[in-house]
Coordinates of N, CA, C and O in Angstrom, one line a residue:
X1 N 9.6 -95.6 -83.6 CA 8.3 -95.3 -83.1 C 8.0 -93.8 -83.1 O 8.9 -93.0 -82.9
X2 N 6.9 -93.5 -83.4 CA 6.2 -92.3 -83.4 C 5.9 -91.7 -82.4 O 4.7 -91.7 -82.0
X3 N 7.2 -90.6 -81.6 CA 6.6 -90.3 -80.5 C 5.4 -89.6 -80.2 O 4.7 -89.6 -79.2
X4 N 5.4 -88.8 -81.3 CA 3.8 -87.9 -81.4 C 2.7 -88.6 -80.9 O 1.9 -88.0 -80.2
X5 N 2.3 -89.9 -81.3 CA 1.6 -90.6 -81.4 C 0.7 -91.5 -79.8 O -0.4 -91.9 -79.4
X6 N 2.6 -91.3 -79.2 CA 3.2 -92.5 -78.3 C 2.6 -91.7 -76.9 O 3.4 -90.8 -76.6
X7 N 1.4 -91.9 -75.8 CA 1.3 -91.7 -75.2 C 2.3 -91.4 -73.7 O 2.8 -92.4 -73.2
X8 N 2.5 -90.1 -73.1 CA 3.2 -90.6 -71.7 C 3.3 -91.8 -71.2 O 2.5 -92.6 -71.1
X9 N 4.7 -91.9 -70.9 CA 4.8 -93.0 -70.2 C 5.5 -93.0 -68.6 O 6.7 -93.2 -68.6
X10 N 5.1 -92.8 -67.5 CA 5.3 -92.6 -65.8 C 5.8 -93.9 -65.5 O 5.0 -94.8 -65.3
X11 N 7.1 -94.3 -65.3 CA 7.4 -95.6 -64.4 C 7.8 -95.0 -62.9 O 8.5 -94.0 -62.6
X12 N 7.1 -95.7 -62.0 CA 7.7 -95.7 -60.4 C 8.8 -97.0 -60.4 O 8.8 -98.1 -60.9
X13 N 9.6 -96.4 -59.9 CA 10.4 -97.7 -59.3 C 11.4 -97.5 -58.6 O 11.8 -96.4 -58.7
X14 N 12.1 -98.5 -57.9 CA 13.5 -98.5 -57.0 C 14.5 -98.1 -57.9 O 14.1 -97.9 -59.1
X15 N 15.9 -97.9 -57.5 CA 17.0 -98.5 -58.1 C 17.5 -99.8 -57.4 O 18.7 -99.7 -57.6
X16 N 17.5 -100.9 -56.9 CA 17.6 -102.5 -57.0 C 16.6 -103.2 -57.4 O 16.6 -104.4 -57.0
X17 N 15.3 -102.8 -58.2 CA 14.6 -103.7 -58.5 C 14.7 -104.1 -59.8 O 14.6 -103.3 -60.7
X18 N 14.9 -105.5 -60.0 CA 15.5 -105.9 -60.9 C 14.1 -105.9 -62.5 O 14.4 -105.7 -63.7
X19 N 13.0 -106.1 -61.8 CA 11.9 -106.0 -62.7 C 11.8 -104.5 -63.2 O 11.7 -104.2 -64.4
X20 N 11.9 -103.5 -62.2 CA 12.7 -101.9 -63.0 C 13.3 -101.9 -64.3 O 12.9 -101.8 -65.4
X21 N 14.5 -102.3 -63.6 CA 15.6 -102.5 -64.9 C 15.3 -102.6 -66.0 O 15.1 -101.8 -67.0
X22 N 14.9 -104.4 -65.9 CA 14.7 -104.5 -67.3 C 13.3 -103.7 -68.3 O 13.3 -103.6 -69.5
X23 N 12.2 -103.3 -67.3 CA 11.5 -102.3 -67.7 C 11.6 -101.5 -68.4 O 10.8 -101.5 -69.4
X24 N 12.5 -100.3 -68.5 CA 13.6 -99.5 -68.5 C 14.4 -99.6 -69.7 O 14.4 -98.7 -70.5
X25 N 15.1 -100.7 -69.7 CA 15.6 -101.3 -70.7 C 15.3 -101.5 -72.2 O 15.7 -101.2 -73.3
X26 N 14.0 -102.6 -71.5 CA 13.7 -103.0 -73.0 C 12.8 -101.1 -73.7 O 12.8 -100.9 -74.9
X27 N 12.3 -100.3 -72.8 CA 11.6 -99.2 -73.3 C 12.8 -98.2 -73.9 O 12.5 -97.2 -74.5
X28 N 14.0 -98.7 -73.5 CA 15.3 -97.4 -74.2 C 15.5 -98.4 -75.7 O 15.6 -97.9 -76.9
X29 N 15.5 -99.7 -75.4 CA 15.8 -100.5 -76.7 C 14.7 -100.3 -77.5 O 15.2 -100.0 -78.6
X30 N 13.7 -100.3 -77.6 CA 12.6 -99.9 -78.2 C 12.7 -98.4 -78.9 O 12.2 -98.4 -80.1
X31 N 13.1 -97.3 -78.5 CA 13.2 -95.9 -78.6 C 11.7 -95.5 -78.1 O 11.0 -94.8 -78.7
X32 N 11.4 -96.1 -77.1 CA 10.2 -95.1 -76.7 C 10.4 -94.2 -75.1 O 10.7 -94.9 -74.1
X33 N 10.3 -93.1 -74.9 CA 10.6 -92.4 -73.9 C 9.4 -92.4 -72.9 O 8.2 -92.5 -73.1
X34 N 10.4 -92.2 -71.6 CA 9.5 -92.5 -70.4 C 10.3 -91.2 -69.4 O 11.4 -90.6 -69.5
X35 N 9.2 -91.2 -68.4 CA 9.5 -90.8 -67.2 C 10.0 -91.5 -66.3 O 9.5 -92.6 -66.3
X36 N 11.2 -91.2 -65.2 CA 11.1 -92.2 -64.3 C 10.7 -91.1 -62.7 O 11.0 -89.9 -62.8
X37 N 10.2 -91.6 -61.6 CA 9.9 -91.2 -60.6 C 10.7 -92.6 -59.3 O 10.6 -93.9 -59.3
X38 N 11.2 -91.8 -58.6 CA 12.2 -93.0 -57.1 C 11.4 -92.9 -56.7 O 10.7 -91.9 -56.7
X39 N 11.0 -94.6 -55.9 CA 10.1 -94.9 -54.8 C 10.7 -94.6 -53.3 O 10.1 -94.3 -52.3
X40 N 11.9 -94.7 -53.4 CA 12.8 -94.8 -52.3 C 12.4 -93.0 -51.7 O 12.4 -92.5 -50.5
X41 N 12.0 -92.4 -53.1 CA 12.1 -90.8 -52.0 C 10.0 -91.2 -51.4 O 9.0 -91.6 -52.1
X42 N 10.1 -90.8 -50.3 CA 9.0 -90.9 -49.3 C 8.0 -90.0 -50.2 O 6.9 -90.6 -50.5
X43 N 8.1 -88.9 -50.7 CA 7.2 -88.2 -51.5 C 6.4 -88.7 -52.6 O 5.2 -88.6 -52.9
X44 N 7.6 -89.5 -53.3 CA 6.9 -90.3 -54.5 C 6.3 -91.5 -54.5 O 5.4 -91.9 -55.3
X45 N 6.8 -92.2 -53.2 CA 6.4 -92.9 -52.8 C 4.6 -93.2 -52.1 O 3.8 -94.1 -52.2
X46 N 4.5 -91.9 -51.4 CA 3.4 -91.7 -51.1 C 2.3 -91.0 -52.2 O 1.0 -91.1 -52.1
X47 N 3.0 -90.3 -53.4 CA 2.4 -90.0 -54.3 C 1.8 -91.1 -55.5 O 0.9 -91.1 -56.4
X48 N 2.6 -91.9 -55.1 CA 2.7 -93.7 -56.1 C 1.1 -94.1 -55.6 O 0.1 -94.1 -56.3
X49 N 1.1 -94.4 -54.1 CA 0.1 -95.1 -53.5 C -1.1 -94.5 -53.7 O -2.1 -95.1 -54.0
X50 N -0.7 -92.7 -53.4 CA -2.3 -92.1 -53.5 C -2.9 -92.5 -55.2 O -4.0 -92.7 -55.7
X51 N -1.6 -92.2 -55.5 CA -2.7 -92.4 -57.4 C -2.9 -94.2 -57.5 O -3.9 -94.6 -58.0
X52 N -2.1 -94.8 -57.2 CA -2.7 -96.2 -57.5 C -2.9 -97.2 -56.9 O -3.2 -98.3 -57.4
X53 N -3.0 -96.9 -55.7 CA -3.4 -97.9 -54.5 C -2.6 -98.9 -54.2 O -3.1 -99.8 -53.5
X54 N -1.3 -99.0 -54.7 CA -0.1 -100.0 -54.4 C 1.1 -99.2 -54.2 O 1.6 -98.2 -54.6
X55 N 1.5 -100.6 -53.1 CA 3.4 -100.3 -53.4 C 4.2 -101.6 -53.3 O 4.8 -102.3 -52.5
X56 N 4.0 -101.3 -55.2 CA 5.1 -102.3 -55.6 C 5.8 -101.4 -56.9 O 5.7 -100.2 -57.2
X57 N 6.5 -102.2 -57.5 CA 7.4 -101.7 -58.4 C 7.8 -102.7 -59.3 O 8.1 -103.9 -58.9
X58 N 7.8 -102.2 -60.9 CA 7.8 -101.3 -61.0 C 6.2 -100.9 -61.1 O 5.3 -101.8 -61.0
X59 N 5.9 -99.4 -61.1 CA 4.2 -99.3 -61.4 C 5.0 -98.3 -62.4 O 5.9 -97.5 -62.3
X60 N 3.8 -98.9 -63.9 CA 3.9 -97.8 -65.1 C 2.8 -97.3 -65.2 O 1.9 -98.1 -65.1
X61 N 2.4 -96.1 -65.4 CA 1.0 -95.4 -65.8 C 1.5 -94.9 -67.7 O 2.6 -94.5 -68.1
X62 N 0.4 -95.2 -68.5 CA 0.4 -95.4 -69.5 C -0.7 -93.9 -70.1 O -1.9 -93.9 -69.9
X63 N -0.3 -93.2 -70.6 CA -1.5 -92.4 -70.6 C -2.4 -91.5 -69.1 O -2.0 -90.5 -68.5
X64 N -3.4 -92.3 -68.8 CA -4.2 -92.1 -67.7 C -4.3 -93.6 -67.3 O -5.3 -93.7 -66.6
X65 N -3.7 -94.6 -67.5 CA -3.6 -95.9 -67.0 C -2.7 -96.7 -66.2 O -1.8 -97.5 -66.6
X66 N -3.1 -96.6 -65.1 CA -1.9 -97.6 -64.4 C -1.9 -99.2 -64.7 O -2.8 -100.0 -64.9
X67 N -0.9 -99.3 -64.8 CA -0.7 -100.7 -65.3 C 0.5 -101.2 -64.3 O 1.5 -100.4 -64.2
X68 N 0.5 -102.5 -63.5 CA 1.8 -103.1 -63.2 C 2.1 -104.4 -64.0 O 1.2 -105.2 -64.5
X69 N 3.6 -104.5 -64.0 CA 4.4 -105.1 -65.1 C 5.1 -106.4 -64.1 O 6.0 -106.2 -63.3
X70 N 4.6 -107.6 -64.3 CA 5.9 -108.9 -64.0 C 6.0 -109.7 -65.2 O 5.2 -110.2 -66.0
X71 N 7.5 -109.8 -65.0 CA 8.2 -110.8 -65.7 C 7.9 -112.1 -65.8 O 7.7 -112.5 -64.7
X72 N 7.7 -113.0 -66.7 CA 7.1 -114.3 -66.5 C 8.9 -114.5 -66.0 O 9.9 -113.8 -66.0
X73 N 8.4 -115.7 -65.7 CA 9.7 -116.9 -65.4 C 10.4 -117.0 -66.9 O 10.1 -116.6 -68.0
X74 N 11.8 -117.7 -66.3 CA 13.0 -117.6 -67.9 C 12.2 -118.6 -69.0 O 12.4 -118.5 -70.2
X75 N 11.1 -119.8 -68.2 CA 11.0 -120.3 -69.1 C 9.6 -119.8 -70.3 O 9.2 -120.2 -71.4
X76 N 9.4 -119.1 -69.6 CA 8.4 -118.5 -70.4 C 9.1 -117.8 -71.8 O 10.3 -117.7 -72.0
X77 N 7.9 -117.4 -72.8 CA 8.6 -116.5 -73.5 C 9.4 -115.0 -73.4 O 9.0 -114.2 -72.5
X78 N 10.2 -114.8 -74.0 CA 11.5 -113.8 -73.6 C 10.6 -112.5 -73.6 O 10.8 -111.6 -72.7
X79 N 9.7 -112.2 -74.6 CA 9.0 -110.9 -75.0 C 8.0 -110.9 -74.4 O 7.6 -109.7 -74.4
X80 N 7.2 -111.6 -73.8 CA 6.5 -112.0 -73.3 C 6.3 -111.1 -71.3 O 7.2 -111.1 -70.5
X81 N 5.0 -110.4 -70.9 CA 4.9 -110.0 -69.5 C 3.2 -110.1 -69.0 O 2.2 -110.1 -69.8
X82 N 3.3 -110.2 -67.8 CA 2.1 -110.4 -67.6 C 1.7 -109.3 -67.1 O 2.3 -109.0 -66.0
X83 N 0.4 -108.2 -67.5 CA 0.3 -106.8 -67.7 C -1.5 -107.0 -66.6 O -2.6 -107.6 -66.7
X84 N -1.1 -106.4 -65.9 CA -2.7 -106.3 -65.2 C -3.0 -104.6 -64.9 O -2.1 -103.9 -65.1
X85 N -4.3 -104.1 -64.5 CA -4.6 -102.9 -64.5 C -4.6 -102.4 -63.5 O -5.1 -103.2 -62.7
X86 N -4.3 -101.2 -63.0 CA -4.5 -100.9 -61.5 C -6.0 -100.0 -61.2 O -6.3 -99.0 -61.7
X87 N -6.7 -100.6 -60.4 CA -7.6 -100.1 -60.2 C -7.4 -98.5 -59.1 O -6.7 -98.2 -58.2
X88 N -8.4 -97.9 -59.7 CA -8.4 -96.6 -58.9 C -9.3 -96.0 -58.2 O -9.0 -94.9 -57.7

C-alpha cells in the first residue's frame, strides 16, 4: 500500500481489549501504519471523549474521521466489520 497516499490513521484503545488487537493486527498484516494512543492513561482518555463523544474502544480516526470498529460474530464473514461514524 501506498503510504503517501494512505491517510493518518489514530486508534484509541486499551491493552485487554480484544477488538483492539485484532484492529491492530489485521492494520500491521496489511502494511498500513497507524498511531496508537492508551485509553487507560486519564489524559487520553479524556482527550478520546472531547474529540469524539464516546468511550469505547477501539475508536479509529481516519483522516479527520472518527470511525468506531465491531467485529461481527465468528459466524459472520472473517473480513468482514461493522464501521459506523462518530458524530461530532
Amino acid at each position: 500500500m501506498n503510504q503517501a497516499n494512505t491517510p493518518r490513521i489514530l486508534i484509541y484503545s486499551t491493552p485487554t481489549c480484544p477488538d483492539c488487537r485484532a484492529l491492530k493486527e489485521w492494520l500491521s498484516q496489511q502494511g498500513i501504519a497507524f498511531e496508537e494512543r492508551d485509553l487507560t492513561d486519564p489524559k487520553i482518555s479524556a482527550e478520546a471523549k472531547s474529540r469524539t463523544g464516546v468511550r469505547v474502544a477501539p475508536i479509529t480516526i481516519v483522516g479527520d474521521e472518527g470511525l468506531l470498529w465491531h467485529l461481527r460474530e465468528p459466524e459472520a464473514e472473517a473480513d468482514e466489520g461493522a464501521r459506523s461514524s462518530v458524530s461530532r
